[in-house]
Short mmCIF file of C-alpha atoms in Angstrom, two decimals:
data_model
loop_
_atom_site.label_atom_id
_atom_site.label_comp_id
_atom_site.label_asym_id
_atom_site.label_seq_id
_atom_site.Cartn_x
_atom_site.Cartn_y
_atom_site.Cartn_z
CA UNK A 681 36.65 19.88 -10.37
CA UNK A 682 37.98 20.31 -7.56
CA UNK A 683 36.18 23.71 -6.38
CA UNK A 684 32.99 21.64 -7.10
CA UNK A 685 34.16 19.07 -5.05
CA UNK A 686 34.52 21.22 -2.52
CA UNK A 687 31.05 22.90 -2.72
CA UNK A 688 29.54 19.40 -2.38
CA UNK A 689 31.27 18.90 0.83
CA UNK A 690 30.28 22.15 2.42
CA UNK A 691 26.65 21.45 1.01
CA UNK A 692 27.06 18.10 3.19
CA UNK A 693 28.27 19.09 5.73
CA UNK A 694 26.27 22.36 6.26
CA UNK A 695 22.94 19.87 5.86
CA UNK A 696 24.58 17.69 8.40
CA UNK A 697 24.84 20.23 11.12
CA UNK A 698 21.35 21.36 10.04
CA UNK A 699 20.46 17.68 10.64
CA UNK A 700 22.40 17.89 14.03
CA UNK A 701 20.60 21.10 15.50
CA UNK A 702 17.47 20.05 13.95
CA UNK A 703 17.87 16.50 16.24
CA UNK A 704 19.30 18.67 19.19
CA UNK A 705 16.51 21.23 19.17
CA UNK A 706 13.38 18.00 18.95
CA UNK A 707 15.03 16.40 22.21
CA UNK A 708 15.48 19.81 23.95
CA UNK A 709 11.54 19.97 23.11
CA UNK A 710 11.14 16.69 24.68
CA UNK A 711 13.05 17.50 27.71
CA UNK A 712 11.26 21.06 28.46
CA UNK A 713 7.61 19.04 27.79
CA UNK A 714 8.43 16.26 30.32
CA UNK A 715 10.40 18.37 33.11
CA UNK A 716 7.25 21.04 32.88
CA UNK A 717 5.27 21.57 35.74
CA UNK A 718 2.08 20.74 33.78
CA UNK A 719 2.93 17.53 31.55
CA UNK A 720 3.89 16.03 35.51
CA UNK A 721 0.61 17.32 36.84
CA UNK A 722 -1.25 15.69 33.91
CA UNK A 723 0.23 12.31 34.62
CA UNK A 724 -0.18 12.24 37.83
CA UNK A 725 -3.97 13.12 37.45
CA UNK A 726 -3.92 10.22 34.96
CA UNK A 727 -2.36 8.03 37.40
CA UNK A 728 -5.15 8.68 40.04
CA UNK A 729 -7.87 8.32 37.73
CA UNK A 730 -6.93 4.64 36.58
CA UNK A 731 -6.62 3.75 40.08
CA UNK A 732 -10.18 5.18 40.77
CA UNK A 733 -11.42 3.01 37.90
CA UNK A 734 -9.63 0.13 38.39
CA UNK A 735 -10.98 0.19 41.89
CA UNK A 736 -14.73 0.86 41.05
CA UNK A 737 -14.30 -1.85 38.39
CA UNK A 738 -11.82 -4.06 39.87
CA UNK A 739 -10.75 -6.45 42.40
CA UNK A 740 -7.16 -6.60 44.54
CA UNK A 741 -6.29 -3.10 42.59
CA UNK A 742 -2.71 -3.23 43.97
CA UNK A 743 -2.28 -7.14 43.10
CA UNK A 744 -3.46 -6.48 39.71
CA UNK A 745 -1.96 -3.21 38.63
CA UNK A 746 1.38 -5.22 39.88
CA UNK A 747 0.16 -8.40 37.72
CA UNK A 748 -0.15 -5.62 34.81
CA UNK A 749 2.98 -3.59 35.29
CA UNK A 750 5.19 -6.53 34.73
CA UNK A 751 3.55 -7.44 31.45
CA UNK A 752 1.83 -4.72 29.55
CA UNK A 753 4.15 -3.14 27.95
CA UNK A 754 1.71 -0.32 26.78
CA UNK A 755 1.48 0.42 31.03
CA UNK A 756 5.20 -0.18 31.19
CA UNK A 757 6.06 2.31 28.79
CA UNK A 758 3.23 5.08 30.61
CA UNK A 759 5.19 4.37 33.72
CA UNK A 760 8.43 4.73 32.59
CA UNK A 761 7.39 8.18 30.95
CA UNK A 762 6.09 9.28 34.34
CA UNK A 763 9.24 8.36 36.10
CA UNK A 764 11.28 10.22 33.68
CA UNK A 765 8.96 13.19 34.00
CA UNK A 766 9.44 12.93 38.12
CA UNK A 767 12.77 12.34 38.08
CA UNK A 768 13.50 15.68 35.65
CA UNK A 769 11.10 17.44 38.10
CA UNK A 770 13.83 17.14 40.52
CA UNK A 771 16.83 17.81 39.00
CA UNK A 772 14.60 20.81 37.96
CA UNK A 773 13.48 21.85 41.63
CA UNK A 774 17.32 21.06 42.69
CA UNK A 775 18.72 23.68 40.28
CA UNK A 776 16.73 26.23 41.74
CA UNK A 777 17.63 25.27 45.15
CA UNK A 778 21.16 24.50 45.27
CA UNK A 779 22.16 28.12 45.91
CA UNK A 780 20.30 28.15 49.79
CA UNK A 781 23.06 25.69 51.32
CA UNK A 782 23.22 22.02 51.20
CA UNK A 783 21.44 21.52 53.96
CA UNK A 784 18.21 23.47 52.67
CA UNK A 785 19.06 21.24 49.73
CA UNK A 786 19.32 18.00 51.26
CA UNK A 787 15.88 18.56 53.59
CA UNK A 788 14.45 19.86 50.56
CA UNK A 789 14.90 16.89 48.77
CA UNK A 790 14.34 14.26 51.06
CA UNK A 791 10.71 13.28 49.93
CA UNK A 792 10.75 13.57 46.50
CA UNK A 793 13.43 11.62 46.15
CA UNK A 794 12.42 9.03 48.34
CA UNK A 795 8.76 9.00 46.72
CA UNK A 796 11.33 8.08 43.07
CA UNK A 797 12.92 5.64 44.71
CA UNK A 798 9.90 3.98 46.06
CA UNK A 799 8.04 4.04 42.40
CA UNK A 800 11.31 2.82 41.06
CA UNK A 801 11.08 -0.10 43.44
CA UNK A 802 7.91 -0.66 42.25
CA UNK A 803 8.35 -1.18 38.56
CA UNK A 804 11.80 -3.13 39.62
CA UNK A 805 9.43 -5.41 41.71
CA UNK A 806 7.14 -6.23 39.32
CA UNK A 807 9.24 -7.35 36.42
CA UNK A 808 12.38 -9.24 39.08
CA UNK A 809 10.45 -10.05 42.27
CA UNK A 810 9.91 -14.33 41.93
CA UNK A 811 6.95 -15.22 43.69
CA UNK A 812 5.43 -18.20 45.00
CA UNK A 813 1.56 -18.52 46.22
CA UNK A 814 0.81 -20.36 49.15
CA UNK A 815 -2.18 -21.66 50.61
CA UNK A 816 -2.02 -23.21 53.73
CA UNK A 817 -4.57 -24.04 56.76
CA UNK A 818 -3.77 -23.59 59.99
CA UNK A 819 -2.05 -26.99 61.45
CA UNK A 820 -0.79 -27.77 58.06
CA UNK A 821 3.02 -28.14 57.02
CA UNK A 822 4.16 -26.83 53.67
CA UNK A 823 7.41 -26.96 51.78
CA UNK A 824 7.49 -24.19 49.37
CA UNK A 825 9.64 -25.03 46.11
CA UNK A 826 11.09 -21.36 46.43
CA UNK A 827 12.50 -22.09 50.54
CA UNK A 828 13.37 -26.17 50.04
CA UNK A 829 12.57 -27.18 53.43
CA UNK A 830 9.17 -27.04 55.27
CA UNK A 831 6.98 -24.55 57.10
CA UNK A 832 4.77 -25.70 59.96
CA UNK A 833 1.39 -22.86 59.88
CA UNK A 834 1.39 -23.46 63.65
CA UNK A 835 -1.29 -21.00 64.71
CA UNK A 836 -3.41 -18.07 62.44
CA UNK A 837 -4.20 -15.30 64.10
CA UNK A 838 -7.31 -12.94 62.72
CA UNK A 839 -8.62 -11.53 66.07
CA UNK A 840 -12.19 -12.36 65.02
CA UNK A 841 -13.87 -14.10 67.62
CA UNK A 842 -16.47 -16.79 67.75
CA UNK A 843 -19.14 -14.31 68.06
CA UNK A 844 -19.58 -11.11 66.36
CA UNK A 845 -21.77 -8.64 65.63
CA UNK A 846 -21.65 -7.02 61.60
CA UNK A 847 -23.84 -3.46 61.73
CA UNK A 848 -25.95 -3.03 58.35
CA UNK A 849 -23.84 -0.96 55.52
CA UNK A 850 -20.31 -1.48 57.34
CA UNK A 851 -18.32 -4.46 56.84
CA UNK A 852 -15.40 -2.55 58.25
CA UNK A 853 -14.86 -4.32 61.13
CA UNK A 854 -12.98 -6.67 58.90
CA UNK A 855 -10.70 -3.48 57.76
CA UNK A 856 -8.72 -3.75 60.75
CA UNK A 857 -8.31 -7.35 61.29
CA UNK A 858 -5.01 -8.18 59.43
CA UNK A 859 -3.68 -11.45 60.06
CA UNK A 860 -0.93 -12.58 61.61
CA UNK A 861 0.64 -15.83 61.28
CA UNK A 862 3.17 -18.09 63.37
CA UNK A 863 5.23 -20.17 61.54
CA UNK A 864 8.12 -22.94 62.55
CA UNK A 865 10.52 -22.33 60.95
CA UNK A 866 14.08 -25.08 62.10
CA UNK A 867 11.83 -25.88 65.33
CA UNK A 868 11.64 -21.75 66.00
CA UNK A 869 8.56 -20.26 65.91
CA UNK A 870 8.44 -17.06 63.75
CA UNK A 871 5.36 -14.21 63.77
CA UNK A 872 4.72 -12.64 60.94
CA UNK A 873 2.30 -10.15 60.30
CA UNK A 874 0.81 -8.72 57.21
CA UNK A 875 2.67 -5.50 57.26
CA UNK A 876 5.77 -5.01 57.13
CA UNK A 877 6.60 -8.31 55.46
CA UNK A 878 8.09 -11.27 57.12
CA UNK A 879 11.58 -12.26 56.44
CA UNK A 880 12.78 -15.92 56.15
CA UNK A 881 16.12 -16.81 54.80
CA UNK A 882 16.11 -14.13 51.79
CA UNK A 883 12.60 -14.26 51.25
CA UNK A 884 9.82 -11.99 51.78
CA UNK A 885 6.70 -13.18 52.71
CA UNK A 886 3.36 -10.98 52.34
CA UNK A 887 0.33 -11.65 54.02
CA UNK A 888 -2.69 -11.47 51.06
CA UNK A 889 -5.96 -12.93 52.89
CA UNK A 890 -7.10 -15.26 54.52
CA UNK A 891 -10.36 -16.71 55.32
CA UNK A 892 -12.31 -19.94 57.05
CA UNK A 893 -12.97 -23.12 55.63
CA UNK A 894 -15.87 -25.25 56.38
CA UNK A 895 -15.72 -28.50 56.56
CA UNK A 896 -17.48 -30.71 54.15
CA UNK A 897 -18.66 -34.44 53.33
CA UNK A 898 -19.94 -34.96 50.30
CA UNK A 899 -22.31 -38.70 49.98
CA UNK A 900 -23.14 -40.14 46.66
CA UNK A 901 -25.47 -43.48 46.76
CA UNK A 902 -24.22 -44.14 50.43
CA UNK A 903 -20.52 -43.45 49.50
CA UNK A 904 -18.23 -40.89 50.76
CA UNK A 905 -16.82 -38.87 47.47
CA UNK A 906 -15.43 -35.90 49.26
CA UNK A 907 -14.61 -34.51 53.10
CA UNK A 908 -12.47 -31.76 54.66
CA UNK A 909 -12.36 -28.17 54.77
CA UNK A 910 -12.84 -26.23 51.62
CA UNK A 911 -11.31 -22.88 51.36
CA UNK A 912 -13.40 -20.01 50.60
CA UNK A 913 -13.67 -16.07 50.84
CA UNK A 914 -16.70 -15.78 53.22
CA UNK A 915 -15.37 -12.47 54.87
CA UNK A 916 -16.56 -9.83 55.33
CA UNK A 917 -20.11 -10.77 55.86
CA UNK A 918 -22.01 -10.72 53.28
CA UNK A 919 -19.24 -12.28 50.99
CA UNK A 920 -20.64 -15.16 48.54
CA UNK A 921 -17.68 -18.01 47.40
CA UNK A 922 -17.81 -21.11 45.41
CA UNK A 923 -16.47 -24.37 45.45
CA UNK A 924 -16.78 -27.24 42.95
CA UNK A 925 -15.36 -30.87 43.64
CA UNK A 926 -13.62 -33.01 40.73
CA UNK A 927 -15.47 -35.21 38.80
CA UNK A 928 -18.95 -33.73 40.33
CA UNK A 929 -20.82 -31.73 37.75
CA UNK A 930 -22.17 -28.99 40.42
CA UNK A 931 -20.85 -25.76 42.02
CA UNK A 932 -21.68 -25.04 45.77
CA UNK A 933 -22.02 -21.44 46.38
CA UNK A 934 -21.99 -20.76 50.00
CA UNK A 935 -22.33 -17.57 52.19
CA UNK A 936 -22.21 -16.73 55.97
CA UNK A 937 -26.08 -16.04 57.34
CA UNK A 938 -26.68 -14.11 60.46
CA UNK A 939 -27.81 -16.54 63.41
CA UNK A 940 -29.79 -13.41 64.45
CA UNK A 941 -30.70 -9.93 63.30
CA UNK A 942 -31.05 -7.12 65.98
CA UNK A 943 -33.10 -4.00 65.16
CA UNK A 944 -32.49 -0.69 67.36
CA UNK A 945 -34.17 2.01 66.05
CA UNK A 946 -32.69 3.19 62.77
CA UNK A 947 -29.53 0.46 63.04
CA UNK A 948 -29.64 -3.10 62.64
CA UNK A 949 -26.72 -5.79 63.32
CA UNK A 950 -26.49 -9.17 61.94
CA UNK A 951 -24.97 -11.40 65.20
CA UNK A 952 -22.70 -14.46 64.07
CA UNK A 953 -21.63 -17.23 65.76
CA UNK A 954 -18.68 -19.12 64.08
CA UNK A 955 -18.89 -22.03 66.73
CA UNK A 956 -22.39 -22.81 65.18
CA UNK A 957 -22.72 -21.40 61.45
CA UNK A 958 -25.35 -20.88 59.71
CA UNK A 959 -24.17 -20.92 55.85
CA UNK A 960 -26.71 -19.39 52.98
CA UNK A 961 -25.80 -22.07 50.38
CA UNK A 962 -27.19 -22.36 46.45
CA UNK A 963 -26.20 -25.65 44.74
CA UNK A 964 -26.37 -25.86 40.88
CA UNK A 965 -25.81 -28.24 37.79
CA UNK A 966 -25.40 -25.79 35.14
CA UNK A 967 -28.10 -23.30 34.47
CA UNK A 968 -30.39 -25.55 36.97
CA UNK A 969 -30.47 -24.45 40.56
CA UNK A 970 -30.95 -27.78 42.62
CA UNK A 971 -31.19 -26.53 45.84
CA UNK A 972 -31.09 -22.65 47.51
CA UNK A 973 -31.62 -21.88 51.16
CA UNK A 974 -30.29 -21.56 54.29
CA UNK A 975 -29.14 -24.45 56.37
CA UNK A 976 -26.47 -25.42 59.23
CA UNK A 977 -26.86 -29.57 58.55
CA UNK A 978 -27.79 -32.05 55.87
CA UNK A 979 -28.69 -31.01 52.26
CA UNK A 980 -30.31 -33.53 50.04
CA UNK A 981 -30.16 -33.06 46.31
CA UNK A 982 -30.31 -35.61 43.42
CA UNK A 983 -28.78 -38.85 44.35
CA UNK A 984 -26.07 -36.81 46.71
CA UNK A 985 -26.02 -35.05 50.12
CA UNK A 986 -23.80 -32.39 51.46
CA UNK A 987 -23.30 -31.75 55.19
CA UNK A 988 -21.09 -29.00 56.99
CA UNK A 989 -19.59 -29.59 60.53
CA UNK A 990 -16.86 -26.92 62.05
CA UNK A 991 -14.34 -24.86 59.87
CA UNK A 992 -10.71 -24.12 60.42
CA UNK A 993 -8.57 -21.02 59.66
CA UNK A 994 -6.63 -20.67 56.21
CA UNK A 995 -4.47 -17.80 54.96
CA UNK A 996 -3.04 -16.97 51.61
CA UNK A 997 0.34 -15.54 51.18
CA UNK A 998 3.31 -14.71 48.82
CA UNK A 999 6.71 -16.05 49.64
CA UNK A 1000 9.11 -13.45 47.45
CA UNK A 1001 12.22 -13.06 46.45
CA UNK A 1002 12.77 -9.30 46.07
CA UNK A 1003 16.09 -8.25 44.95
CA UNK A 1004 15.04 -4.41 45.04
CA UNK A 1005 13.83 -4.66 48.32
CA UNK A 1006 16.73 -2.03 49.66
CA UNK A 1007 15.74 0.31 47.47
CA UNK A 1008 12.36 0.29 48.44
CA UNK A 1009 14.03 0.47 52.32
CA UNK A 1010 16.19 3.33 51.06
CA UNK A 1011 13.51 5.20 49.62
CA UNK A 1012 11.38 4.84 52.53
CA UNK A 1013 13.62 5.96 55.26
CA UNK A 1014 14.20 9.14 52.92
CA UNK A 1015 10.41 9.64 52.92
CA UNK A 1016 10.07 9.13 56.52
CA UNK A 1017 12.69 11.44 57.46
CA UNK A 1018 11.51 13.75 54.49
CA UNK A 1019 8.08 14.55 56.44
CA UNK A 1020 9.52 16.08 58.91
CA UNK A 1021 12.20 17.80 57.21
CA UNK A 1022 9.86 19.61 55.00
CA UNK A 1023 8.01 20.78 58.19
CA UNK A 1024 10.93 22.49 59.85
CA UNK A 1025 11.99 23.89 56.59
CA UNK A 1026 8.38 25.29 55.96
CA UNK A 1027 8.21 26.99 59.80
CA UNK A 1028 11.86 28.69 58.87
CA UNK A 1029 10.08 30.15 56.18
CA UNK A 1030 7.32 31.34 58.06
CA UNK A 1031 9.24 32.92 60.90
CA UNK A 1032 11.90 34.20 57.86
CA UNK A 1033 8.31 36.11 56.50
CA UNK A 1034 7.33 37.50 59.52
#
């Protein structure tokens, strides 16, 4: 009884070390597949090509793949597999490199460690950042709920003049023109600028868009049912928005006409003057269109008229509290004093070669 006793033991515990190299081998499987130069490459081209469709298909790509990463978990888990996959790519590249001094090592490593610590920001950001939306117009004073005492948008600066001239095909005059926005802030005024982010009292605050708002009355039987500026994406040119008012059963789309349109040979402008607007507006109830045209004044439809005299500025932005922002800091001080560390590394080599 006792040798069989035995036998069963050894039986169980030879199939349990089976069991335990069996385990041991699958993972070092899974290790060599996502630390290979290949399995990295093919994320990374997988990477790129959702950002090329999400752009083609999509609208504020970085806002929503943001929205996305801190929610689908399907994306989450991708994400997490690629950061895995990078971060065994260096301990990888670091093996083989730890032998040429630490200083090759540490210039070596600069940027790709940086570029980790960045993507690890981002995937931090997205599921611990607390963010508020704001949209103010320029003049107006705000008290977030996430600062607890109010901002003053004293001035909005977009460097877009009164006048302006779009050129057919290239709305990317706009490209350039990020805004900047002074706040009060204790009776102190504070600039802050789309990028890098502003910083008020822990928070982060990111510039998003902003825009102009016309301003609008709104007459129904002789009485006055709505009036002030209305807040709407008209830029760049070309750019249609709508607005609907409560308890009114249309929708007012409205974009920005040219005041003139200048032909030289082969290239043709559209001139606009902000001071005097002309607005191509379409007015509907439902599937009915009630009124579509172009018009700077009055418009008459139904029982109700709609006029539009001046605009004023408006901006939309995210005040954020971002408790991974040093790491994102970190990571980008690495890369920035990667780039050039990889440069004087890659000259040694050359001059070591020749």
């Amino acid at each position: 009884d006792n040798d069989r006793i035995s036998r069963d033991i050894e039986k169980i515990s030879g199939c349990k070390d089976r069991q335990d190299k069996g385990i041991h081998s699958q993972v070092k499987k899974l290790i060599t597949l996502l630390s290979s130069k290949e399995f990295f490459i093919w994320l990374t081209g997988l990477w790129i090509f959702y950002y090329i469709i999400s752009a083609t298909y999509g609208k504020e790509v970085l806002a929503s793949f943001l929205v996305s990463l801190g929610s689908n978990p399907v994306l989450i888990f991708l994400y997490l597999v690629f950061l895995i996959s990078f971060f065994l790519r260096i301990i990888k590249g670091l093996q083989g490199q730890i032998n040429k001094g630490i200083l090759y090592t540490i210039c070596g490593f600069l940027l790709p460690v940086g570029i980790f610590l960045v993507l690890v920001y981002i995937l931090i950001h997205a599921n611990t950042s607390d963010r508020e939306k704001i949209l103010a117009a320029e003049g107006e004073v705000i008290v977030p709920a996430s600062l607890e005492f109010p901002l003053t948008v004293h001035k909005i600066e977009t460097n877009i003049k009164e006048r302006f001239l779009d050129i057919e095909g290239d709305g990317g005059i706009f490209l350039e023109r990020e805004p900047t926005i002074i706040l009060i802030v204790d009776g102190k005024k504070k600039r802050v600028g789309a990028y890098p982010p502003g910083y008020i009292k822990g928070k982060f605050i990111h510039m998003l868009y902003f825009g102009i708002a016309p301003r609008i009355t709104i007459i129904a039987d002789g009485r006055k049912v709505a009036e002030g500026p209305i807040a709407v994406r008209l830029l760049p040119p070309g750019r249609e928005d709508f607005f609907e008012i409560p308890d009114l059963p249309y929708r007012f789309y409205l974009k920005l006409h040219p005041n003139e349109v200048i032909q030289k040979g082969n290239i043709k402008g559209r001139a606009y003057n902000l001071s005097s607007p002309l607005y191509f507006i379409r007015i509907t109830k439902g599937e009915k269109v009630l009124f579509e045209g172009i018009s700077d004044s009055n418009i008459s439809f139904e029982n109700h008229s709609l006029s539009l005299s001046g605009y004023t500025r408006w901006i939309y932005f995210d005040i954020v509290k971002d408790p991974a922002m040093p790491l994102f800091l970190t990571g980008l001080l690495m890369v920035v004093a990667g780039i050039p560390a990889r440069v004087v590394l890659f000259i040694g080599r050359l001059f070591r070669r020749f």
